Coordinates of C-alpha atoms in Angstrom, one line a residue:
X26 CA 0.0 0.0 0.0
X27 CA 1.2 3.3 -0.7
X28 CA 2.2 6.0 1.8
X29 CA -0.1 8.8 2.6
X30 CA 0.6 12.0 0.8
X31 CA 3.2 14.2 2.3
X32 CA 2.6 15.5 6.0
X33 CA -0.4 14.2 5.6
X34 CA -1.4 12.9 9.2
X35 CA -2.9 9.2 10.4
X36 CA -4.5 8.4 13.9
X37 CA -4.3 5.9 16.3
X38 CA -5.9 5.6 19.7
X39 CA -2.7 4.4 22.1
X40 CA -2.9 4.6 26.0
X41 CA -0.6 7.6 26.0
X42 CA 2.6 6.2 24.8
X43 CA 3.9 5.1 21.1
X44 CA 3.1 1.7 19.8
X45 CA 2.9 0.1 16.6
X46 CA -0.1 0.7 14.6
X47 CA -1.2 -3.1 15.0
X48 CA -1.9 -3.2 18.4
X49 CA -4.9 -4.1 19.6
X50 CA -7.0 -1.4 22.1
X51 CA -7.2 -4.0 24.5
X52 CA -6.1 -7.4 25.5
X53 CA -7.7 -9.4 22.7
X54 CA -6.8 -11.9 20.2
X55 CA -8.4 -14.1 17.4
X56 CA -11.8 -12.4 17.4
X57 CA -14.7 -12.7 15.4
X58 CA -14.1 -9.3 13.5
X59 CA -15.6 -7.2 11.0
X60 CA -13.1 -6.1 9.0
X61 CA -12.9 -2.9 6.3
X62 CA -11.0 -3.4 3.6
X63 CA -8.9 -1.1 3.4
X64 CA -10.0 0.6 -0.3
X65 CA -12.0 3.4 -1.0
X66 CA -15.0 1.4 -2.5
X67 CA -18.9 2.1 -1.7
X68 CA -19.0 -1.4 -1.2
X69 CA -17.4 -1.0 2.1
X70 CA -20.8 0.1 3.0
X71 CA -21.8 -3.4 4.1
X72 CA -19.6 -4.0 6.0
X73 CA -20.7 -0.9 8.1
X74 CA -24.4 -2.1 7.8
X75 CA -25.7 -3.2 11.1
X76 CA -25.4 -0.7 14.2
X77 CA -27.7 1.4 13.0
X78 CA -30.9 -0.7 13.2
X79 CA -29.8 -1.7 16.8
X80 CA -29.6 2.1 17.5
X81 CA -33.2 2.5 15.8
X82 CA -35.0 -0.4 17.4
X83 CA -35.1 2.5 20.7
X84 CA -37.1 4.8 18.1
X85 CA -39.8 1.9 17.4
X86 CA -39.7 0.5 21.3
X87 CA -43.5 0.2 23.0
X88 CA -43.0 3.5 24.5
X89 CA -43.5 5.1 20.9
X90 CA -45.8 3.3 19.7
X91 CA -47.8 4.3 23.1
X92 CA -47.1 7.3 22.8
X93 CA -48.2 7.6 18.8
X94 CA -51.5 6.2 19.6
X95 CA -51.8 8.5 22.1
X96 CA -51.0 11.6 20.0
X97 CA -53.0 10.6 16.7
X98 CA -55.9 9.0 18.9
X99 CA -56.1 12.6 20.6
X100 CA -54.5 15.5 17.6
X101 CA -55.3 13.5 14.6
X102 CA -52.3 14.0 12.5
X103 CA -51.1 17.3 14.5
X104 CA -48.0 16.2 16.1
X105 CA -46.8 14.4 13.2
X106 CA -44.2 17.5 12.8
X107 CA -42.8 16.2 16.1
X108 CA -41.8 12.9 14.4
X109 CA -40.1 14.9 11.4
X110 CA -37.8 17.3 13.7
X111 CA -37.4 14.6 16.1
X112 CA -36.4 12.6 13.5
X113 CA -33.8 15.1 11.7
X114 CA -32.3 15.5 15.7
X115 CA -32.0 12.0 15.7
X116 CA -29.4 11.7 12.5
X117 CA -27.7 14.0 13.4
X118 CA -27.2 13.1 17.1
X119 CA -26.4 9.5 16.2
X120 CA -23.8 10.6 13.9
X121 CA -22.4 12.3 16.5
X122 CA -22.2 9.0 19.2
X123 CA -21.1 7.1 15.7
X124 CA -17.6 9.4 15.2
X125 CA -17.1 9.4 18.6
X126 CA -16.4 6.1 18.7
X127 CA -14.8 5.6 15.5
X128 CA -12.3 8.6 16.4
X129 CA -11.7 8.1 19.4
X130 CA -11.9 4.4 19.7
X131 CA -13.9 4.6 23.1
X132 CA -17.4 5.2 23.7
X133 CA -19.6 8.0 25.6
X134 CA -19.6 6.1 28.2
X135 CA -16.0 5.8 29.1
X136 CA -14.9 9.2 28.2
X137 CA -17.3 10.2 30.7
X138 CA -15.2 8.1 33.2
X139 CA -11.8 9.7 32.2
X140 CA -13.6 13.3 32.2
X141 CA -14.7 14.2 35.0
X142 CA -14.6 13.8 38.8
X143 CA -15.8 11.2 40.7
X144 CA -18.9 12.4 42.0
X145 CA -20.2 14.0 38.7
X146 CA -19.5 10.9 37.1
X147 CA -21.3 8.4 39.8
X148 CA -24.5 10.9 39.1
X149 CA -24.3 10.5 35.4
X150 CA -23.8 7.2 35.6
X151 CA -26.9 6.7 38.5
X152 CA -29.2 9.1 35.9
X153 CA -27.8 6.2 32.9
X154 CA -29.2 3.5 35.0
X155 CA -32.7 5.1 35.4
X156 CA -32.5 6.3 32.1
X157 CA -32.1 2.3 31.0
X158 CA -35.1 1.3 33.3
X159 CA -37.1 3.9 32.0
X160 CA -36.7 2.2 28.9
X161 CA -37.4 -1.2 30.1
X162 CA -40.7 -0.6 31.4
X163 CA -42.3 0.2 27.9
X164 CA -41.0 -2.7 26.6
X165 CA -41.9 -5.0 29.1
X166 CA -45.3 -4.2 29.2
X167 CA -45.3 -3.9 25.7
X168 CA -44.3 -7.6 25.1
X169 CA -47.1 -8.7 28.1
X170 CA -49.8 -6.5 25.5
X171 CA -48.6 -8.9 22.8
X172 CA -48.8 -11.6 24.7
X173 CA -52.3 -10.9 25.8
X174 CA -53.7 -10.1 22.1
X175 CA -52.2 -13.3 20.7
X176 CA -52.8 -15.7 23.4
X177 CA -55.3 -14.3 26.3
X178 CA -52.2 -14.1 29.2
X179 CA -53.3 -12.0 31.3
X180 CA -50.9 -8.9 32.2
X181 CA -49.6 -9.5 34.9
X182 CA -48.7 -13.1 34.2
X183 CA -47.2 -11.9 30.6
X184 CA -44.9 -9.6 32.7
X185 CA -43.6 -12.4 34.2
X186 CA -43.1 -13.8 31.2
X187 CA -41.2 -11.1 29.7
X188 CA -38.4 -12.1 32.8
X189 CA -37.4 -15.2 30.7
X190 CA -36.2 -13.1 27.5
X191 CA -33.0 -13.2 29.7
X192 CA -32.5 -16.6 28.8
X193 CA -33.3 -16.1 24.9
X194 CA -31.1 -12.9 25.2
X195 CA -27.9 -15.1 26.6
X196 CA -28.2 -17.8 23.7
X197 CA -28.4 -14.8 20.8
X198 CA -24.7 -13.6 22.6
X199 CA -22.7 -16.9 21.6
X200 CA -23.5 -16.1 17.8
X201 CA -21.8 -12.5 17.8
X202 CA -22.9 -8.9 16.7
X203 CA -23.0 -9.6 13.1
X204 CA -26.2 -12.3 13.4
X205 CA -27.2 -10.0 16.3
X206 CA -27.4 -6.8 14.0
X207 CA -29.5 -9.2 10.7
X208 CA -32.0 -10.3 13.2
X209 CA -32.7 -6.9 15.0
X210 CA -32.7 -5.8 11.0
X211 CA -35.6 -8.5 11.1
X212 CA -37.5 -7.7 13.2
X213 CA -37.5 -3.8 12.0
X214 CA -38.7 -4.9 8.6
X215 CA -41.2 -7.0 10.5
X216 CA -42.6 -4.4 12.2
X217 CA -42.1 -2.2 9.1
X218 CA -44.3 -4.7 7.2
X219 CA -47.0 -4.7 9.6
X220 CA -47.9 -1.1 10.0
X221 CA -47.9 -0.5 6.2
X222 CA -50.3 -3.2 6.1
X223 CA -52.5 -1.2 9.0
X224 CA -52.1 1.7 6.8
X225 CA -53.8 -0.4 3.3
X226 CA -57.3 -1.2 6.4
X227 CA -57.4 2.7 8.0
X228 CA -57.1 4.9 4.9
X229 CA -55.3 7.6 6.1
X230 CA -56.2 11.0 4.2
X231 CA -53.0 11.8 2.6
X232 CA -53.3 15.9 2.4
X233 CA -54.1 15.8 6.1
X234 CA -51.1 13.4 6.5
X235 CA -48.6 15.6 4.6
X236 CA -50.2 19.0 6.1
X237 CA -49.8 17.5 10.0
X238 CA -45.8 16.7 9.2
X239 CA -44.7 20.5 7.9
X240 CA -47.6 23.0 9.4
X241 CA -46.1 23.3 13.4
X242 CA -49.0 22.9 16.1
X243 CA -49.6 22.9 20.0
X244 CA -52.5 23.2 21.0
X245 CA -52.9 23.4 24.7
X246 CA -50.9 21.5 27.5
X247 CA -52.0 18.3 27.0
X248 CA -50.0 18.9 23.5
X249 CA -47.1 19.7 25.0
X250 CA -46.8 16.6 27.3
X251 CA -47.2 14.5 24.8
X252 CA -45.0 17.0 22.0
X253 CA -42.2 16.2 25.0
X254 CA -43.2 12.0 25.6
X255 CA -42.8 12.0 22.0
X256 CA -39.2 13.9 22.1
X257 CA -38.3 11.5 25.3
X258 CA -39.4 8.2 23.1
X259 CA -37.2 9.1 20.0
X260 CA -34.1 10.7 21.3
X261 CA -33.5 7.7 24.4
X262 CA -30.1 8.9 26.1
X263 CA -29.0 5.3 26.9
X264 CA -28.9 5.5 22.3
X265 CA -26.1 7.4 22.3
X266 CA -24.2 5.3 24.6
X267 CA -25.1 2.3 23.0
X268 CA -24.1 3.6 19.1
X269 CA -20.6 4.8 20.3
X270 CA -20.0 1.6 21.7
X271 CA -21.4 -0.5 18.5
X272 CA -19.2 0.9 16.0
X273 CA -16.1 -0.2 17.9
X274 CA -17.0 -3.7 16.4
X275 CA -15.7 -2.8 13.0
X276 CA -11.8 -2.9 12.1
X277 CA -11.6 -0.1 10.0
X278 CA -7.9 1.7 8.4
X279 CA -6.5 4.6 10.6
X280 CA -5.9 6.7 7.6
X281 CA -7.4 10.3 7.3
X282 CA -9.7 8.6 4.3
X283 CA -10.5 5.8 6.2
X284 CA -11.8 7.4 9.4
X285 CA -13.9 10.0 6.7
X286 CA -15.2 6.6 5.3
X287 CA -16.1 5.5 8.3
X288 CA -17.9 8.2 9.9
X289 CA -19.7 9.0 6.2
X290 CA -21.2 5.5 5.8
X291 CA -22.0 5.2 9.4
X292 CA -24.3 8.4 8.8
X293 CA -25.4 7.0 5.5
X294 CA -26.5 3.6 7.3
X295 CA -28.1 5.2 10.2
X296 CA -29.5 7.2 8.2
X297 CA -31.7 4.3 6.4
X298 CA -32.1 2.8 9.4
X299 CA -34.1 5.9 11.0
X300 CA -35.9 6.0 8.1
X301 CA -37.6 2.7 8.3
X302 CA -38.1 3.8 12.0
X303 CA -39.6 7.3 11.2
X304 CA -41.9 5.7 8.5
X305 CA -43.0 3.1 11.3
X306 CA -43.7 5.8 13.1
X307 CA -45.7 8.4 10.7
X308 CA -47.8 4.7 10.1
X309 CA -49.0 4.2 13.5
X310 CA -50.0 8.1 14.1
X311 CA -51.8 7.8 10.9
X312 CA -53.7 4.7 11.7
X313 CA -54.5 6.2 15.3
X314 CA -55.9 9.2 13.9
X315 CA -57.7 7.5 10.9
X316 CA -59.2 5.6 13.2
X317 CA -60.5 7.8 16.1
X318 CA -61.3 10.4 13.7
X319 CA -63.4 8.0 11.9
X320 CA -67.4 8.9 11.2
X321 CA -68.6 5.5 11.7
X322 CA -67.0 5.2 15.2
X323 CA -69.8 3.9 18.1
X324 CA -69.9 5.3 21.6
X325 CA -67.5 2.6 23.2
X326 CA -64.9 3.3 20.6
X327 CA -64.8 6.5 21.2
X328 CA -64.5 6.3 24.8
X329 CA -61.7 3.7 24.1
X330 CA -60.0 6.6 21.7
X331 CA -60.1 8.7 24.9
X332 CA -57.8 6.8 26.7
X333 CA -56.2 4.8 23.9
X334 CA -53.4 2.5 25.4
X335 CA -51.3 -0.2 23.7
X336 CA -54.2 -3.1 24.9
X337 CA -57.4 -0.6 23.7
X338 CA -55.2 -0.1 20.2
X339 CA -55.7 -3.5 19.8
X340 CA -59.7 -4.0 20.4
X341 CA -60.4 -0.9 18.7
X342 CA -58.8 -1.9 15.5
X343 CA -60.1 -5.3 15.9
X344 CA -63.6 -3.3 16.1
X345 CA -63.2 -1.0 13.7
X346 CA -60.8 -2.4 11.0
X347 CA -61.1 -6.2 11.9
X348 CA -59.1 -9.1 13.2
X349 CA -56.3 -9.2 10.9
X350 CA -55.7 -5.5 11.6
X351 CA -55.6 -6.6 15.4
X352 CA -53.5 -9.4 15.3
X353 CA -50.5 -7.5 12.5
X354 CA -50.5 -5.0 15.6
X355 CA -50.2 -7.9 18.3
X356 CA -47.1 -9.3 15.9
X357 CA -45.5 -5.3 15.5
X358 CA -45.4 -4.9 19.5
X359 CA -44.2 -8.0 20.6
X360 CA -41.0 -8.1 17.7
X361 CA -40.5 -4.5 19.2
X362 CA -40.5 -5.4 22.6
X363 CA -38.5 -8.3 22.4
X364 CA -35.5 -6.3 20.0
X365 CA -36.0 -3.5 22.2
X366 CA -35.2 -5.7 25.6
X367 CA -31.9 -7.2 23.6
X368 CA -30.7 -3.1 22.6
X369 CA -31.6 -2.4 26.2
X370 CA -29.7 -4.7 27.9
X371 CA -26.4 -3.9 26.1
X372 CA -26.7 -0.8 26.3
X373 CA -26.7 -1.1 30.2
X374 CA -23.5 -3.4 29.8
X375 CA -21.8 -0.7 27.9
X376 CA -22.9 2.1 30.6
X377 CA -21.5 -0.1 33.7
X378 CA -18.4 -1.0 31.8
X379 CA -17.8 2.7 30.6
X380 CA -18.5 4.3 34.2
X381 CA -17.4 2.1 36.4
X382 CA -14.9 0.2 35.0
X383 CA -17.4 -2.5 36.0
X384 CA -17.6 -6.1 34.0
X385 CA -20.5 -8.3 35.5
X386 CA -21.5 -11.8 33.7
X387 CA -24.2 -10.8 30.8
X388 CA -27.0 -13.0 32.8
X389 CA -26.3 -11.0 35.7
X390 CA -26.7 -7.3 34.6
X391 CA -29.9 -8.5 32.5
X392 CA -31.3 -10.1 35.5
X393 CA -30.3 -7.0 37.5
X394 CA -31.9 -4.5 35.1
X395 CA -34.7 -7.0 34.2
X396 CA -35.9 -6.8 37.7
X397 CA -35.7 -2.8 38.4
X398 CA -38.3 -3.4 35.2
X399 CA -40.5 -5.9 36.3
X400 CA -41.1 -4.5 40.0
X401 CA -42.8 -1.6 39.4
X402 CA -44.2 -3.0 35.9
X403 CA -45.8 -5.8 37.8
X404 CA -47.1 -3.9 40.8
X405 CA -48.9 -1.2 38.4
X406 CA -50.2 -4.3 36.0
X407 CA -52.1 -5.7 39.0
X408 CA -53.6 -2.6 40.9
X409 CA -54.0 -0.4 37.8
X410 CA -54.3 -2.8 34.7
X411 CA -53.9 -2.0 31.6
X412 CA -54.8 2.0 32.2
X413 CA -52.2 2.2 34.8
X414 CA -49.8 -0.1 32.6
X415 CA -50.4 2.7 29.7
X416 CA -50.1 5.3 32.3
X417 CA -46.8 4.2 33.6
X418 CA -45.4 4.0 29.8
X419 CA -45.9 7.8 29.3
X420 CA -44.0 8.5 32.5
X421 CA -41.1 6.5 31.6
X422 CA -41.1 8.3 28.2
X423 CA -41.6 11.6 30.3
X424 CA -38.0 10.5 32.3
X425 CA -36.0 9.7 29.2
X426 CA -37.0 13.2 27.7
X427 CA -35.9 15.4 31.2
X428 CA -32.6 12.8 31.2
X429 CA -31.8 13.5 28.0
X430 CA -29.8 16.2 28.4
X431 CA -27.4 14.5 30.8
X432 CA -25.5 12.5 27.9
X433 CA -26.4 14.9 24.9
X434 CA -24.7 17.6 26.8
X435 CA -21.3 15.4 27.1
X436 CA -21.5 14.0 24.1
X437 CA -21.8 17.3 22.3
X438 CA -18.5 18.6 24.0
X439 CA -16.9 15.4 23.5
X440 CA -17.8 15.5 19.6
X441 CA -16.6 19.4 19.6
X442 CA -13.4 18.9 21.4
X443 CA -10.0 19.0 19.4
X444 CA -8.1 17.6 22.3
X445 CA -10.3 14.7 22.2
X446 CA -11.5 14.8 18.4
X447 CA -8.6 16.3 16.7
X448 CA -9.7 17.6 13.0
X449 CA -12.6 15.3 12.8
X450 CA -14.1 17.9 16.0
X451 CA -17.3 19.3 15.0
X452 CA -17.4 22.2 12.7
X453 CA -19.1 25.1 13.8
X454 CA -22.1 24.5 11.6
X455 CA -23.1 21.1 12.9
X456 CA -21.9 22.8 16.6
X457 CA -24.4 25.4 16.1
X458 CA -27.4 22.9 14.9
X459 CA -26.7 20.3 18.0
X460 CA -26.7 23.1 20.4
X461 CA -29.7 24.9 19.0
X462 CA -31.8 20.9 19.3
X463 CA -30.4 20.4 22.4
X464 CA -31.5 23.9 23.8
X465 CA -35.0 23.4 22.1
X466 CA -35.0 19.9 24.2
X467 CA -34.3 21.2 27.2
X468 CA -36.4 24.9 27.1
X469 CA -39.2 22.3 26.3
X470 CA -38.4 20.4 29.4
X471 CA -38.1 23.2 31.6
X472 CA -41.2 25.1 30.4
X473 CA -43.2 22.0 30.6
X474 CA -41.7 21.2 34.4
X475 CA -43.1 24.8 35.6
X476 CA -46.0 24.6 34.2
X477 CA -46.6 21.3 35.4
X478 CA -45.8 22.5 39.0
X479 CA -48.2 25.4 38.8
X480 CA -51.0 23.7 37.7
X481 CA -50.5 21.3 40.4
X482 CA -50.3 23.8 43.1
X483 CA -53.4 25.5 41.7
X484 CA -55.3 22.3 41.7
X485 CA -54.2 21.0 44.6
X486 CA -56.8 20.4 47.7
X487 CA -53.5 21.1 50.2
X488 CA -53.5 23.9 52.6
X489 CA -51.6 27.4 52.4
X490 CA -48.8 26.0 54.0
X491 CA -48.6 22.5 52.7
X492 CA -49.0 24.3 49.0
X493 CA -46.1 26.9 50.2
X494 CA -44.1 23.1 51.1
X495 CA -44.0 21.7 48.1
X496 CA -43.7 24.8 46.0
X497 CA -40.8 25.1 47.3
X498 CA -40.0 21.4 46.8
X499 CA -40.9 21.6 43.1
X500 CA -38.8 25.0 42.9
X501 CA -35.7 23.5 44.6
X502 CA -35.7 20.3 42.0
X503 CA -35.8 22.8 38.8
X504 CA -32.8 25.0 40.2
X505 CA -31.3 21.5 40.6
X506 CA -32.2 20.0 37.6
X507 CA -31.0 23.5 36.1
X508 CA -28.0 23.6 37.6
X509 CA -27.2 19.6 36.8
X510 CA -27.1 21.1 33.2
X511 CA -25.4 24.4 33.8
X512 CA -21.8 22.6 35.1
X513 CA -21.6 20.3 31.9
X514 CA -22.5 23.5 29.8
X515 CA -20.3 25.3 31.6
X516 CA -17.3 22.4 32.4
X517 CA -14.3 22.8 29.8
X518 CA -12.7 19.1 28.7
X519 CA -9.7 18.2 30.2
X520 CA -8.7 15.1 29.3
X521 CA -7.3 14.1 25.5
X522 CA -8.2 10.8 23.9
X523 CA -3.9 10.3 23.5
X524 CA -4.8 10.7 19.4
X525 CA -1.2 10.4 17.9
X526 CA -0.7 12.2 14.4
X527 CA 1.7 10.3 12.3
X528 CA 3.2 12.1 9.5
X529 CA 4.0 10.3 6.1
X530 CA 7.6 9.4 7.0
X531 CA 6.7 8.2 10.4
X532 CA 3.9 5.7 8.9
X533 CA 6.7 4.1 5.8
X534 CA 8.9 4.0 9.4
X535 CA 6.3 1.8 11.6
X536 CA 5.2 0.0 8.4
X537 CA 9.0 -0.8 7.4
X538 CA 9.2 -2.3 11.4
X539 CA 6.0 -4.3 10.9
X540 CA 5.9 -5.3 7.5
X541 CA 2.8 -3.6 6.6
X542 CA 1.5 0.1 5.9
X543 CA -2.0 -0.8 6.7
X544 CA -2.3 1.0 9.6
X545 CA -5.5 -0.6 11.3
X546 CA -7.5 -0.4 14.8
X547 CA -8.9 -3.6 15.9
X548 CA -12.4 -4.0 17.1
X549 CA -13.3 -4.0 20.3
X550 CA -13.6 -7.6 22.0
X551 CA -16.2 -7.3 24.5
X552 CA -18.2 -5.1 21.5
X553 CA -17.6 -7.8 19.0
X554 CA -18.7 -10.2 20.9
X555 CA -22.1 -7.9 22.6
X556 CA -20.8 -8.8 25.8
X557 CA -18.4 -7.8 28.6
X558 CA -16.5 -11.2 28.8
X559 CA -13.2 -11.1 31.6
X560 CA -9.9 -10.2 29.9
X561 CA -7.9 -13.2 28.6
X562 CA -4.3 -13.7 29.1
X563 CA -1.7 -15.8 27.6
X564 CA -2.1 -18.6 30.7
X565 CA -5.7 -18.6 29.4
X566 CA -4.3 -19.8 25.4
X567 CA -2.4 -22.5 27.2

């Protein structure tokens, strides 16, 4: 291979000192890996194919399509703007967690770790953790909704139920990430395949369609909580964890071109990936709103349209568009839950290897998160039923939206940082736009928090001094919450990523001492492999 043009710089990711360009980022040998070849060729692009619809299962989890119903049963085809900008946020976030990893050869999740202290670090990685949960719950009631339309388990048994996924989760990790990633791609076509079938029964009006997804709209507060569960259930924080981790399973060349390669057809694939998703999403707000907009609707439909959960979805399309309709639905939810729960689950691997420097066995972490999930899941399926189960979706979609902030904010100085970025940082265009969503995101959060609190206190049937209390309360957690976000605004970066720039000379010297001019990182073992296993030494190849 030739030499890079003169001066012409190559990076590696060493632990501070100089190496050769060969060695692997950690102690691994003889793994399964996904390698680049190391040509310019669009071809490469399949090799890259695969992180993406992991990343874009958390966009089509039960929490959105919960949230969907919720917003087409109640607006129509109002909100559907929401899906467009949230979708557009999305890319570009994503792209963002994607060359993070690719540059840097660590994820969010670790660089948190090595940047600050411990105690800011212990309270990211505590909001992760919730952040995770918050996720879980949607899908594991989702999955017990599935299980009930297909097969009459009742919900609180179908939780249960959704507990043993651990054990179909562990056999899917022997096979690697590269059967991992075709079967989440699967199931998104699966689900993909269902709603546009919903779409051929409802007959969604097409102008109205097109008019809800460019015309802006919020009308009233009840708008506005869902405008922000809808925000909360596309951009997920424990995403962008996950998605700088997953691209560490690729080998790809260190060369300036390569790395541009990499972090192009990573945007490229995400990019089709979040469009299935999006599409999914625009389906099921259309169907909702065909539906509960329809003329022919009787008086118990419309009282189910009022408070339109993922187990009334089901009966009033089984009413109103038939069985088939029903059943597709039933099929949608529980692929979603069940690919959601793997995503999930990783995700939370990732987040206590990258804080903590933490490695627990697979099965115990997804038993560990599994149960934070179930508890309250469980408890809420047998005192409030399905309206309480529906209920407790839109709060956990509510918790990822106000968490959000806690790993955009990171990630976006990460991503912006040449110490840690070098010249792949962000430019000041793509800067400027992540700020402005993230701002939007969080002005939305806030707005909605005092609002929330004042309507509260207004309502409230507590006495002058009990309504002074927790005014104060409510007051004191948005100064906190505000000021939680005002030192990593505020925080510069400190530590480097040890990039080391390699001039033309200095790569024919390495590649004259190793025999080849392929300057390469290796993928990441316990990525590779979608697990954390222990590190392996040379007694262990004996």
């Amino acid at each position: 291979m030739a030499a890079p043009s003169a001066q012409q710089p190559q990076f590696m990711t060493s632990g501070g000192s100089r190496t050769y360009p060969n060695e692997s980022l950690i102690e691994n040998i003889e793994v399964d890996q996904i390698v680049v070849p190391d040509k310019t060729s669009w071809k490469n692009l399949f090799a890259y194919m695969g992180p993406g619809f992991l990343v874009s299962i958390a966009y089509i989890d039960p929490g959105n399509f919960q949230t969907d119903l919720q917003s087409g049963a109640q607006y129509k085809y109002g909100l559907l703007w929401i899906i467009l900008l949230a979708s557009f946020a999305a890319l570009i976030i994503q792209s963002l967690a994607a060359n993070l990893g690719v540059v840097t050869g660590k994820h969010l999740a670790e660089h948190c770790r090595q940047e600050y202290p411990k105690i800011p670090n212990f309270i990211l990685w505590i909001l992760a953790e919730i952040a995770i949960v918050a996720c879980d719950i949607p899908e594991v009631i989702g999955t017990a909704f599935a299980l009930d339309m297909l097969f009459g388990v009742p919900l609180w048994i179908g939780v249960l139920i959704t507990g043993l996924s651990t054990m179909v989760l562990l056999l899917l990790q022997q096979y690697g990430v590269r059967k991992l990633e075709i079967l989440i791609a699967f199931l998104v076509f699966t689900i993909a395949g269902c709603f546009l079938a919903e779409l051929k029964y409802a007959k969604p009006n097409s102008s109205e369609v097109l008019r809800g997804l460019f015309i802006p709209q919020l009308k009233g507060s009840g708008a506005t909580k869902l405008a922000i569960s809808l925000l909360g259930a596309m951009v997920m924080p424990h995403n962008l964890f996950l998605h700088s981790a997953l691209v560490l399973s690729r080998k790809i060349p260190r060369s300036v071109n390569g790395i541009k390669e990499a972090c192009r057809f990573y945007l490229i694939e995400s990019g089709l990936a979040l469009m299935v998703a999006f599409l999914i999403n625009i389906s099921v707000i259309s169907v909702s709103g065909a539906v509960c907009n329809s003329p022919n609707l009787n008086s118990d439909d419309l009282q189910s349209c009022q408070n339109l959960d993922l187990n009334e979805a089901s009966f009033l399309l089984k009413h109103v568009l038939g069985s088939w309709s029903s059943k597709l639905f039933a099929i949608a939810l529980l692929a979603s839950g069940q690919s959601s729960t793997i995503t999930g689950t990783y995700a939370g691997q990732y987040v206590m290897q990258g804080f903590l420097d933490l490695r627990l066995k697979p099965w115990i972490r997804n038993f560990l998160t599994r149960c934070l999930a179930i508890v309250p899941s469980l408890i809420v399926a047998i005192i409030g039923g399905s309206t309480g189960a529906g209920n407790l979706i839109i709060i956990a979609s509510m918790i990822l939206s106000f968490e959000l902030p806690f790993a955009l904010i990171p990630l976006l100085k990460f991503t912006s940082s040449k110490t840690k970025m070098g010249s792949y940082a962000n430019t000041v265009a793509v800067s400027t736009t992540t700020w402005i969503i993230g701002s939007l995101i969080m002005g939305i959060n806030v707005y909605y928090l005092a609002d929330k609190l004042v309507s509260s206190l207004r309502h409230s049937h507590l006495n002058i001094v009990g309504t002074v209390f927790c005014g104060l309360l409510g007051f004191l957690a948005m100064l906190i919450y505000l000021a939680g976000i005002g030192y990593l605004v505020i925080r510069k970066n400190k530590e480097g990523s040890h990039l080391i720039a390699l001039t033309a000379s200095e790569s024919r010297d390495m590649a004259n001492s190793v025999g080849d001019a392929s300057v390469y990182t290796l993928p990441r073992e316990d990525i590779v492999d979608m697990q954390l296993p222990q590190r392996r030494t040379s007694d262990d190849l004996d």
